[in-house]
Coordinates of C-alpha atoms in Angstrom, one line a residue:
Chain A
M1 CA 67.9 -67.6 -110.3
A2 CA 67.7 -71.3 -109.6
A3 CA 69.9 -73.6 -111.6
I4 CA 68.2 -75.9 -114.1
L5 CA 68.7 -79.7 -114.4
Y6 CA 68.7 -80.5 -118.1
K7 CA 66.2 -83.0 -119.4
Q8 CA 68.9 -84.5 -121.5
A9 CA 72.7 -84.3 -121.1
R10 CA 74.5 -81.7 -123.3
F11 CA 77.9 -82.5 -124.8
R12 CA 80.9 -80.3 -125.5
L13 CA 84.2 -81.2 -127.2
S14 CA 87.2 -80.4 -125.0
G15 CA 89.7 -81.2 -127.8
D16 CA 90.2 -84.5 -129.5
R17 CA 90.5 -86.7 -126.4
A18 CA 88.0 -85.4 -123.9
L19 CA 84.2 -85.1 -123.9
L20 CA 82.5 -82.7 -121.5
V21 CA 79.0 -83.8 -120.4
E22 CA 76.7 -81.2 -118.8
Y23 CA 73.7 -82.1 -116.7
G24 CA 72.6 -78.6 -115.7
D25 CA 73.4 -74.9 -116.0
G26 CA 74.7 -74.0 -112.5
I27 CA 75.9 -74.9 -109.0
D28 CA 73.1 -76.9 -107.4
P29 CA 72.8 -80.0 -105.2
V30 CA 70.4 -81.8 -107.4
I31 CA 72.5 -81.3 -110.6
N32 CA 75.7 -82.3 -108.7
E33 CA 73.9 -85.4 -107.5
K34 CA 73.2 -86.3 -111.1
V35 CA 76.9 -85.8 -112.0
R36 CA 77.8 -88.1 -109.1
A37 CA 75.3 -90.8 -110.1
M38 CA 76.6 -90.8 -113.7
T39 CA 80.2 -90.8 -112.6
T40 CA 79.5 -93.8 -110.3
L41 CA 77.7 -95.7 -113.1
L42 CA 80.5 -95.0 -115.6
K43 CA 83.2 -96.1 -113.2
R44 CA 81.3 -99.3 -112.3
N45 CA 81.3 -100.3 -115.9
L46 CA 84.0 -98.4 -117.7
P47 CA 83.3 -98.2 -121.4
A48 CA 86.0 -99.4 -123.8
G49 CA 88.6 -96.7 -124.6
V50 CA 87.8 -94.5 -121.5
E51 CA 90.9 -93.5 -119.6
A52 CA 89.5 -91.3 -116.8
V53 CA 86.2 -89.8 -115.6
V54 CA 86.5 -86.5 -113.8
P55 CA 83.4 -85.1 -112.1
A56 CA 82.8 -81.4 -111.5
Y57 CA 80.0 -79.1 -110.3
R58 CA 77.5 -79.7 -113.1
S59 CA 79.5 -81.6 -115.6
L60 CA 81.9 -84.5 -116.0
S61 CA 84.8 -84.9 -118.3
I62 CA 85.5 -88.2 -120.0
I63 CA 89.0 -88.7 -121.2
Y64 CA 89.2 -91.3 -124.0
D65 CA 91.7 -92.9 -126.3
P66 CA 90.8 -91.7 -129.9
L67 CA 92.1 -95.0 -131.3
A68 CA 89.5 -96.9 -129.3
T69 CA 86.3 -94.9 -129.2
T70 CA 84.6 -91.7 -130.3
P71 CA 82.5 -89.0 -128.6
G72 CA 79.5 -90.3 -130.6
R73 CA 79.8 -93.8 -129.2
L74 CA 80.3 -92.4 -125.7
A75 CA 77.2 -90.2 -126.0
E76 CA 75.2 -93.3 -126.9
I77 CA 76.5 -95.2 -123.9
L78 CA 75.7 -92.2 -121.6
H79 CA 72.2 -92.0 -122.9
A80 CA 71.7 -95.7 -122.3
L81 CA 73.1 -95.4 -118.7
E82 CA 70.8 -92.5 -118.0
A83 CA 67.7 -94.5 -119.0
D84 CA 68.9 -97.1 -116.6
S85 CA 67.0 -96.9 -113.3
R86 CA 70.1 -97.6 -111.3
A87 CA 71.1 -93.9 -111.8
A88 CA 68.7 -93.1 -109.0
E89 CA 70.1 -95.7 -106.6
I90 CA 73.5 -94.3 -105.8
A91 CA 74.8 -95.1 -102.3
K92 CA 74.3 -92.5 -99.6
A93 CA 77.2 -90.0 -99.4
K94 CA 80.0 -90.9 -97.0
V95 CA 80.5 -88.4 -94.2
V96 CA 84.2 -87.6 -93.5
P97 CA 84.9 -86.0 -90.1
I98 CA 87.6 -83.4 -90.2
P99 CA 88.9 -82.2 -86.8
V100 CA 89.6 -78.5 -86.7
C101 CA 91.2 -76.2 -84.1
Y102 CA 89.4 -72.9 -84.6
G103 CA 90.9 -69.4 -83.9
G104 CA 94.1 -68.4 -82.2
E105 CA 97.3 -69.1 -84.2
F106 CA 95.4 -71.7 -86.3
G107 CA 92.7 -69.3 -87.4
P108 CA 94.4 -65.9 -87.8
D109 CA 91.4 -64.3 -89.6
I110 CA 88.6 -65.3 -87.2
G111 CA 88.7 -61.9 -85.6
V112 CA 88.2 -60.2 -89.0
V113 CA 85.3 -62.6 -89.8
A114 CA 83.8 -61.7 -86.4
E115 CA 84.1 -58.0 -87.1
H116 CA 82.6 -58.3 -90.6
T117 CA 79.7 -60.6 -89.7
G118 CA 78.9 -59.2 -86.2
L119 CA 79.2 -62.7 -84.7
R120 CA 81.2 -63.8 -81.7
E121 CA 84.1 -66.2 -82.4
D122 CA 82.3 -69.1 -80.6
E123 CA 79.1 -68.4 -82.7
I124 CA 81.2 -68.6 -85.9
V125 CA 82.4 -72.0 -84.9
V126 CA 78.9 -73.2 -84.0
I127 CA 77.6 -72.0 -87.4
H128 CA 80.5 -73.5 -89.3
I129 CA 80.2 -77.0 -87.8
A130 CA 76.4 -77.1 -88.0
V131 CA 76.2 -78.7 -91.5
D132 CA 77.8 -81.5 -93.5
Y133 CA 79.2 -79.9 -96.6
P134 CA 78.9 -81.8 -99.9
I135 CA 82.1 -82.0 -102.0
Y136 CA 80.9 -80.7 -105.4
M137 CA 84.3 -81.3 -107.0
I138 CA 88.0 -81.6 -106.3
G139 CA 90.5 -79.6 -108.3
F140 CA 93.0 -76.7 -108.5
T141 CA 95.5 -78.5 -106.2
P142 CA 95.6 -82.1 -105.0
G143 CA 92.7 -82.7 -102.6
F144 CA 91.3 -79.1 -102.8
C145 CA 87.5 -79.4 -102.3
Y146 CA 84.9 -77.1 -103.8
L147 CA 82.3 -77.4 -101.0
G148 CA 78.6 -76.3 -101.0
G149 CA 76.4 -75.2 -98.2
L150 CA 78.1 -72.4 -96.4
D151 CA 75.7 -70.5 -94.1
R152 CA 74.9 -67.0 -95.5
R153 CA 75.9 -65.5 -92.1
L154 CA 79.5 -66.5 -92.7
Q155 CA 79.8 -65.2 -96.2
M156 CA 82.4 -62.5 -96.6
P157 CA 84.9 -61.2 -99.2
R158 CA 88.4 -62.7 -99.7
R159 CA 91.4 -61.0 -98.2
K160 CA 92.5 -57.9 -100.2
T161 CA 96.1 -59.2 -100.2
P162 CA 96.3 -63.0 -100.5
R163 CA 98.7 -64.7 -98.1
T164 CA 101.8 -66.0 -99.8
N165 CA 102.1 -69.2 -97.8
L166 CA 99.2 -70.9 -96.0
P167 CA 100.1 -74.0 -94.0
A168 CA 98.6 -77.3 -95.2
G169 CA 95.3 -77.9 -93.3
S170 CA 94.2 -74.3 -93.2
V171 CA 90.4 -73.9 -93.1
G172 CA 88.8 -70.8 -94.5
V173 CA 85.8 -69.0 -95.9
A174 CA 85.5 -66.7 -98.9
E175 CA 82.3 -65.5 -100.5
S176 CA 79.8 -68.4 -100.6
Q177 CA 82.6 -71.0 -100.2
T178 CA 84.4 -72.7 -97.4
G179 CA 87.2 -75.2 -97.7
M180 CA 90.6 -76.5 -96.7
Y181 CA 94.0 -76.1 -98.2
P182 CA 95.5 -79.6 -98.5
V183 CA 99.1 -78.4 -99.3
D184 CA 101.1 -75.3 -98.3
S185 CA 100.0 -72.7 -100.9
P186 CA 99.3 -69.1 -101.4
G187 CA 95.6 -68.2 -100.8
G188 CA 93.2 -65.3 -100.3
W189 CA 90.6 -67.0 -98.1
Q190 CA 89.8 -65.8 -94.5
I191 CA 91.4 -68.5 -92.4
I192 CA 89.4 -69.5 -89.3
G193 CA 91.1 -72.7 -88.2
R194 CA 93.3 -75.6 -89.2
T195 CA 93.0 -79.4 -89.3
P196 CA 95.9 -81.5 -88.0
L197 CA 95.0 -84.3 -90.6
R198 CA 97.1 -84.9 -93.6
L199 CA 94.6 -84.2 -96.3
F200 CA 97.1 -85.2 -99.0
A201 CA 99.7 -87.8 -98.3
P202 CA 101.2 -88.9 -101.6
A203 CA 103.1 -91.8 -100.1
R204 CA 100.1 -93.2 -98.2
E205 CA 98.3 -96.1 -99.7
N206 CA 95.3 -93.9 -100.2
P207 CA 96.7 -90.4 -100.6
F208 CA 93.2 -88.8 -100.0
L209 CA 90.6 -89.0 -97.3
Y210 CA 87.6 -88.2 -99.5
E211 CA 86.3 -88.0 -103.0
A212 CA 83.8 -85.9 -104.9
G213 CA 80.3 -86.6 -103.6
D214 CA 81.4 -87.3 -100.0
R215 CA 80.4 -84.8 -97.2
I216 CA 82.8 -83.0 -95.0
R217 CA 81.8 -82.7 -91.3
F218 CA 84.0 -80.2 -89.3
V219 CA 84.5 -81.3 -85.7
P220 CA 86.0 -78.7 -83.3
I221 CA 89.0 -79.8 -81.2
A222 CA 91.2 -78.1 -78.6
E223 CA 94.8 -77.2 -79.1
A224 CA 96.1 -80.1 -77.1
E225 CA 94.2 -82.5 -79.3
F226 CA 95.4 -80.7 -82.4
R227 CA 99.0 -81.1 -81.4
R228 CA 98.5 -84.8 -80.5
L229 CA 96.9 -85.6 -83.9
R230 CA 99.3 -83.5 -85.8
E231 CA 102.2 -85.4 -84.3
K232 CA 100.6 -88.7 -85.2
E233 CA 99.7 -87.7 -88.7
W234 CA 102.9 -85.9 -89.8
S235 CA 105.8 -87.7 -88.1
Chain B
M1 CA 123.2 -97.0 -109.1
E2 CA 124.7 -93.5 -108.9
L3 CA 124.7 -92.1 -112.4
F4 CA 125.1 -88.3 -112.4
A5 CA 126.4 -85.6 -110.1
V6 CA 124.6 -82.3 -110.9
R7 CA 127.2 -79.5 -111.0
N8 CA 124.8 -76.9 -112.4
P9 CA 121.1 -77.7 -112.6
G10 CA 119.9 -75.1 -115.3
P11 CA 116.9 -73.0 -114.5
M12 CA 114.2 -75.7 -114.7
T13 CA 115.3 -79.3 -115.1
T14 CA 112.8 -81.9 -113.7
V15 CA 112.3 -85.7 -113.9
Q16 CA 109.3 -86.6 -116.0
D17 CA 107.7 -89.6 -117.6
L18 CA 104.4 -89.9 -119.4
G19 CA 102.4 -88.5 -116.4
R20 CA 99.6 -89.7 -114.1
L21 CA 96.0 -90.2 -115.1
A22 CA 94.8 -92.0 -112.0
F23 CA 94.1 -89.0 -109.6
L24 CA 92.7 -86.4 -112.0
D25 CA 89.4 -86.5 -110.1
R26 CA 91.3 -85.6 -106.9
G27 CA 93.0 -82.5 -108.3
V28 CA 96.3 -84.1 -109.2
P29 CA 97.2 -82.9 -112.7
L30 CA 98.5 -85.1 -115.5
S31 CA 102.1 -83.8 -115.3
G32 CA 104.6 -85.7 -117.4
A33 CA 106.7 -84.7 -120.4
L34 CA 105.3 -81.6 -122.2
D35 CA 106.6 -83.1 -125.4
P36 CA 105.7 -86.8 -125.1
F37 CA 106.9 -87.5 -128.7
A38 CA 110.5 -86.4 -127.9
C39 CA 110.3 -88.2 -124.5
R40 CA 109.3 -91.5 -126.2
V41 CA 111.9 -91.3 -128.9
A42 CA 114.7 -90.5 -126.4
N43 CA 113.8 -93.6 -124.4
L44 CA 113.6 -95.8 -127.6
L45 CA 117.1 -94.6 -128.6
V46 CA 118.6 -95.9 -125.3
G47 CA 116.6 -99.1 -125.4
N48 CA 114.1 -98.2 -122.6
P49 CA 110.4 -98.6 -122.3
E50 CA 108.9 -95.4 -123.6
D51 CA 107.5 -94.4 -120.2
A52 CA 110.9 -94.5 -118.4
A53 CA 111.8 -91.4 -116.5
V54 CA 113.9 -88.8 -118.3
L55 CA 115.1 -85.3 -117.6
E56 CA 113.0 -82.5 -119.0
I57 CA 115.3 -79.5 -119.7
T58 CA 113.8 -76.0 -120.2
V59 CA 115.6 -73.4 -122.3
M60 CA 119.0 -73.9 -120.6
G61 CA 120.5 -77.1 -119.6
P62 CA 122.5 -78.6 -116.8
T63 CA 126.2 -79.4 -116.3
I64 CA 126.5 -83.0 -115.1
E65 CA 129.4 -85.2 -114.1
V66 CA 129.0 -88.9 -115.1
L67 CA 129.6 -91.5 -112.3
T68 CA 128.5 -94.7 -114.0
P69 CA 128.7 -95.8 -117.7
A70 CA 125.3 -95.2 -119.4
D71 CA 124.0 -94.7 -122.9
I72 CA 122.3 -91.3 -123.2
A73 CA 120.2 -89.6 -125.8
L74 CA 119.1 -86.0 -126.0
T75 CA 115.9 -85.2 -128.1
G76 CA 113.6 -82.2 -128.4
A77 CA 115.1 -78.7 -128.5
D78 CA 118.5 -78.4 -130.1
M79 CA 120.7 -77.4 -127.1
G80 CA 124.2 -78.0 -128.3
M81 CA 125.2 -80.8 -125.9
T82 CA 128.9 -81.5 -125.4
I83 CA 130.7 -84.3 -123.5
N84 CA 134.2 -83.1 -122.3
Q85 CA 133.7 -80.2 -124.7
A86 CA 133.3 -82.4 -127.8
P87 CA 130.0 -81.6 -129.6
I88 CA 127.4 -84.5 -129.5
R89 CA 124.5 -84.7 -131.9
A90 CA 121.0 -84.9 -130.6
W91 CA 118.5 -87.6 -131.5
R92 CA 121.2 -90.4 -131.2
T93 CA 122.8 -92.3 -128.5
V94 CA 126.2 -91.8 -127.1
R95 CA 128.1 -93.7 -124.3
A96 CA 128.8 -91.5 -121.3
N97 CA 131.7 -92.7 -119.1
P98 CA 132.7 -92.0 -115.5
G99 CA 134.6 -88.8 -115.1
E100 CA 133.2 -87.2 -118.2
V101 CA 131.3 -83.9 -118.0
I102 CA 128.1 -83.3 -120.0
R103 CA 127.2 -79.8 -120.8
I104 CA 123.8 -78.8 -122.2
P105 CA 124.1 -75.1 -122.8
R106 CA 121.1 -73.4 -124.4
A107 CA 118.2 -74.0 -126.9
A108 CA 119.0 -72.7 -130.3
S109 CA 115.7 -73.9 -131.6
G110 CA 112.8 -75.4 -129.6
C111 CA 112.4 -74.8 -125.9
R112 CA 112.5 -78.2 -124.1
A113 CA 115.0 -81.1 -124.4
Y114 CA 114.7 -84.6 -123.1
L115 CA 117.7 -86.6 -121.8
A116 CA 117.1 -90.3 -121.6
V117 CA 119.6 -92.7 -119.9
T118 CA 120.0 -96.5 -119.8
G119 CA 117.3 -97.9 -117.5
G120 CA 115.7 -94.6 -116.9
I121 CA 116.2 -92.1 -114.0
D122 CA 115.6 -93.9 -110.7
V123 CA 113.3 -91.9 -108.5
P124 CA 110.4 -93.4 -106.4
L125 CA 107.2 -94.2 -108.2
M126 CA 104.6 -91.8 -106.7
M127 CA 100.9 -92.2 -107.3
G128 CA 101.7 -94.3 -110.4
S129 CA 104.3 -92.0 -112.0
R130 CA 107.8 -90.6 -111.5
S131 CA 106.8 -87.2 -112.9
T132 CA 107.7 -84.1 -110.9
F133 CA 104.8 -81.8 -109.9
V134 CA 106.6 -79.0 -108.1
R135 CA 103.5 -77.2 -106.7
A136 CA 102.5 -80.2 -104.6
K137 CA 106.1 -81.3 -104.1
I138 CA 105.5 -84.8 -105.5
G139 CA 107.5 -87.1 -107.8
G140 CA 110.9 -86.6 -109.3
V141 CA 113.8 -85.7 -106.9
Q142 CA 112.0 -84.8 -103.7
G143 CA 109.2 -83.1 -105.6
R144 CA 111.4 -80.3 -107.0
G145 CA 113.6 -79.3 -109.9
L146 CA 117.3 -80.4 -109.8
I147 CA 119.7 -78.4 -107.6
K148 CA 123.4 -78.3 -107.5
G149 CA 124.9 -81.3 -105.7
D150 CA 122.0 -83.7 -106.5
I151 CA 123.1 -87.2 -107.2
L152 CA 120.8 -88.9 -109.7
H153 CA 120.5 -92.7 -109.9
R154 CA 119.6 -94.9 -112.8
R155 CA 117.6 -98.1 -112.9
A156 CA 119.2 -101.3 -114.1
G157 CA 119.3 -101.7 -117.9
S158 CA 121.6 -103.1 -120.5
L159 CA 124.1 -101.0 -122.4
L160 CA 123.7 -101.0 -126.2
T161 CA 126.0 -102.9 -128.4
R162 CA 126.1 -100.0 -130.9
P163 CA 124.8 -96.4 -130.9
R164 CA 121.4 -95.8 -132.4
E165 CA 120.2 -92.8 -134.3
L166 CA 116.9 -91.4 -135.6
P167 CA 117.0 -90.9 -139.4
D168 CA 117.5 -87.2 -140.3
E169 CA 114.2 -86.8 -142.1
W170 CA 112.3 -87.8 -138.9
I171 CA 113.9 -85.2 -136.7
P172 CA 111.4 -82.5 -136.0
R173 CA 112.4 -78.9 -137.0
Y174 CA 111.1 -76.3 -134.6
A175 CA 110.2 -73.1 -136.5
R176 CA 109.8 -69.6 -135.0
E177 CA 106.4 -69.3 -136.5
I178 CA 104.2 -72.2 -135.3
A179 CA 100.9 -73.3 -136.8
L180 CA 98.8 -75.0 -134.2
R181 CA 95.7 -76.9 -135.4
A182 CA 92.8 -76.7 -133.0
V183 CA 89.2 -78.0 -132.7
P184 CA 86.7 -75.3 -131.7
G185 CA 85.3 -75.7 -128.2
P186 CA 84.4 -76.5 -125.5
Q187 CA 82.9 -73.0 -125.2
D188 CA 83.1 -71.8 -128.9
D189 CA 79.4 -70.8 -128.5
A190 CA 80.6 -67.9 -126.3
F191 CA 82.7 -66.5 -129.2
R192 CA 80.4 -66.7 -132.3
E193 CA 81.8 -63.5 -133.5
G194 CA 85.3 -63.6 -132.0
I195 CA 86.2 -67.1 -133.3
D196 CA 86.9 -66.1 -136.9
A197 CA 89.3 -63.3 -135.8
F198 CA 91.0 -65.8 -133.4
F199 CA 91.7 -68.3 -136.2
G200 CA 93.0 -65.6 -138.5
A201 CA 95.3 -63.8 -136.0
S202 CA 98.9 -64.4 -135.0
Y203 CA 100.0 -64.3 -131.3
E204 CA 103.4 -63.9 -129.6
V205 CA 104.4 -66.4 -126.9
T206 CA 105.1 -64.4 -123.8
Q207 CA 107.6 -65.0 -121.0
Q208 CA 104.8 -66.4 -118.9
A209 CA 105.0 -69.9 -120.3
D210 CA 105.4 -72.8 -118.0
R211 CA 104.0 -76.3 -117.5
M212 CA 100.7 -74.9 -116.3
G213 CA 100.0 -72.8 -119.3
C214 CA 101.4 -70.7 -122.2
R215 CA 100.2 -67.1 -122.2
L216 CA 100.0 -65.4 -125.6
R217 CA 99.9 -61.7 -126.6
G218 CA 98.1 -60.4 -129.6
P219 CA 94.7 -59.2 -130.8
A220 CA 92.1 -59.5 -128.0
V221 CA 89.5 -62.3 -128.5
H222 CA 86.1 -60.9 -127.8
R223 CA 83.3 -62.9 -126.1
D224 CA 79.8 -62.3 -127.4
G225 CA 78.1 -59.5 -125.5
E226 CA 75.6 -61.8 -123.7
S227 CA 78.2 -64.4 -122.6
P228 CA 79.2 -64.2 -119.0
E229 CA 82.8 -63.5 -118.0
S230 CA 83.3 -66.8 -116.2
I231 CA 81.8 -70.3 -116.5
V232 CA 81.0 -72.8 -113.8
T233 CA 84.4 -74.3 -113.0
E234 CA 85.0 -77.5 -115.0
P235 CA 87.9 -79.9 -115.7
T236 CA 90.4 -78.7 -118.3
M237 CA 92.6 -80.5 -120.8
P238 CA 96.1 -79.8 -122.1
G239 CA 95.6 -77.7 -125.3
N240 CA 92.5 -75.9 -124.1
V241 CA 92.8 -72.3 -125.2
Q242 CA 91.3 -70.3 -122.3
V243 CA 90.2 -66.7 -122.8
P244 CA 90.2 -64.6 -119.6
A245 CA 88.6 -61.2 -119.3
D246 CA 91.4 -59.3 -121.0
G247 CA 91.0 -61.4 -124.2
Q248 CA 94.6 -62.6 -124.3
P249 CA 94.5 -66.4 -124.9
I250 CA 96.3 -68.9 -122.7
I251 CA 97.0 -72.5 -123.9
L252 CA 96.5 -74.7 -120.8
L253 CA 99.0 -77.5 -120.3
V254 CA 99.7 -80.5 -118.1
E255 CA 99.8 -78.9 -114.7
Q256 CA 96.2 -77.6 -114.7
T257 CA 93.1 -79.6 -113.6
S258 CA 90.2 -77.2 -113.7
G259 CA 89.3 -73.6 -114.6
G260 CA 86.5 -71.1 -114.7
Y261 CA 87.1 -69.2 -117.9
A262 CA 85.6 -70.0 -121.3
K263 CA 87.7 -71.9 -123.7
I264 CA 87.4 -71.0 -127.4
A265 CA 89.3 -73.9 -128.9
T266 CA 91.6 -76.8 -128.1
V267 CA 95.0 -77.6 -129.7
I268 CA 94.9 -81.1 -131.1
T269 CA 96.9 -83.8 -129.3
A270 CA 99.2 -84.3 -132.3
D271 CA 100.3 -80.6 -132.1
L272 CA 100.9 -80.4 -128.3
P273 CA 104.6 -81.1 -128.8
N274 CA 104.8 -77.9 -130.8
V275 CA 103.4 -76.0 -127.9
A276 CA 106.0 -77.5 -125.6
Q277 CA 108.7 -76.3 -128.0
A278 CA 107.5 -72.8 -128.4
M279 CA 109.9 -70.2 -127.0
P280 CA 108.9 -66.8 -125.7
G281 CA 109.0 -64.5 -128.7
N282 CA 107.9 -67.2 -131.2
I283 CA 104.7 -66.6 -133.2
V284 CA 101.7 -68.9 -133.0
L285 CA 98.8 -69.1 -135.5
F286 CA 95.7 -71.2 -134.9
E287 CA 94.3 -73.2 -137.7
R288 CA 90.7 -74.6 -137.4
V289 CA 90.3 -78.4 -138.0
T290 CA 87.3 -80.7 -137.4
L291 CA 87.3 -83.5 -134.8
E292 CA 87.6 -86.0 -137.6
D293 CA 90.7 -84.3 -138.9
A294 CA 92.2 -84.2 -135.3
H295 CA 91.6 -87.9 -134.9
R296 CA 93.1 -88.7 -138.3
L297 CA 96.2 -86.6 -137.4
Y298 CA 96.4 -88.4 -134.1
R299 CA 96.3 -91.8 -135.8
E300 CA 99.0 -90.6 -138.2
Q301 CA 101.2 -89.5 -135.3
Q302 CA 100.7 -92.9 -133.6
K303 CA 101.6 -94.6 -136.9
H304 CA 104.8 -92.5 -137.2
L305 CA 105.8 -93.6 -133.7
Q306 CA 105.2 -97.2 -134.7
Q307 CA 107.3 -96.6 -137.8
I308 CA 110.2 -95.4 -135.6
R309 CA 109.8 -98.4 -133.3
E310 CA 110.0 -100.8 -136.2
H311 CA 112.9 -99.0 -137.9
L312 CA 115.0 -99.2 -134.7
K313 CA 114.1 -102.8 -134.3
R314 CA 115.0 -103.6 -137.9
V315 CA 118.3 -101.7 -137.9
Y316 CA 119.5 -102.4 -134.3
G317 CA 117.5 -105.3 -133.1
L318 CA 115.6 -105.0 -129.9

C-alpha cells in the first residue's frame, strides 16, 4: 500500500516541550522530501522559542521553550510556511561519496548474502553501488543513517545472532535497509563491506559528513586504498 | 588544576552538565544530568554557573582523595557523604582540603546524587557540552565513567567566603511511591481503551533503569486491536512512555534519540527529576494532566529556581 502525503500537516504532543508534525503516513520519498523542505524553511527562519528541529522519515519534532512559545503558535507558523511557495524550491540534495572496501575481512557476511540471494559477490557490489541512497533520517547512534532505496535483490533477513562488536565504518544490509555503523557497536545487519572514513569524529570541526536529506553514494575501493585512507582519517 | 584522585569510582559515576541540543538531528542524544534541578542547585551552592560540569553519581558513590582546596556540594539522592569519616550534610557547601578523603557510600533515598566543585569539573567541551555519552565514547573523562586512578581537574573559580545552604523546606524528599504527572500522547490514539487503565495502575521500577530509559513492571498496557505493533520511527523526548509489544511501559530518558514503538503519554518536564531519583523497587503512578497544566507546573518550577537564586544572592551575596 502506497504511503499518503497528508493535505495538511497533523500535530501530536510529545510532552510539554516538543511538537511532532506529521506530513504523511509512511516511508516514502515524496513525504520525506516534504519533511526536508519544512525543516529547511524552519531552520532558515527559526521561530522564537524553538530550540531544535529534528527531521525523521515522515515527521519532524520541534523542541521548544514553553516559557517562550506554545504548540498553537508553532502550528500557525508552520501552516503559514507551508502556504509559502518556497517550500517547493529546496536546494538539490548533496551527494556524499563514501568509499567502501567490499568483501573479505571487511565484509564478513558477503558470502552469506551471495548464498541467500543467488548473486555473485561482484554482482552484489554492482547492485549496491548502482543508486544514490537518500538519508531519510539520522538517529539511534550518532551519524546512523536510515537510508531508502535498497534494491529488492539485496533484501535479506538480519543475522539470527547479532554481532556484539562491529567496527566503526561497517556497511551492511538488513531487510529493506542498508546503512553504515558510524561507531563501534553491536549490530545484527549482514556486513558486506567497510568504509575507511570517519563517519563520526566528535573533535572534528564538523563531526559529521552528511545530514538528513543528503544522498549517500557508495564507491568501491581496493584494500590498499582502504588502508591508505584509514591511516589518513584515523591517525 | 588537579582536584581529585579517584580511589574507588562507584558503579556509574560520570561527568555531566545540562546536555547538548545542537546535534539531535544527527543522532546525538541530549545527555546531561538526569536531574537538572539537583545539578543546577549544586552549582549555585558552590558559586558556579548552573551549567558547569558536575559528577552524576548513581546508587553508590565514589571514594575520592582531595588534591586542591575546593568548595563542594552534594545534592540529589541522600548518600551519606563523609569527609575523613565526619558526616557532611547534603544540599550545602563544605570546604574540601588537600589530603582529605571524601566517601559517598550509598543512596538511602533517591537514586542519583550530584557533586559540584568550585569552577566545575574540567574536561574538554565536546560538541557544545561536557556531558559523558558512554555509548559513543564522547564527553566527560575520555567518554566513559570514572575508573580507579583517574585524576580529575577543576576549572578556575573563587572559593566562597562562607558556606552556603539550601533552606530545609526546599530540599526535595524522595518517596518510595512516586506520582508522575503526564500528558497523553504522542500516540494516545493507539490506546483509547488502555489509557484509563494506564493512568489508574501502579508500576514497579525494575533493575533495567539507566540513562536511556526506565523499564517498569506492572499491569500490561493494551493497544487497541487495530493499532499496529510499531510506528514509523520518529524522534523521542525524555519522559516519553513507550509501550512495546509486551505492554510493559518504558520511560525514555536523555540517551535516546528515536524509536519505533507507540508512546502512550509523556512525563511532564517538571517531574523528570523524580524519574531520575526513582530506585529499582520504587512504585510509580501516572497522573493525567493537560498541556496547560504541564506548562503552568513548568513555569512554577522555573519560578522556584529563580527564588533559590535570589535567596542565595540575598543571604550570601553573589
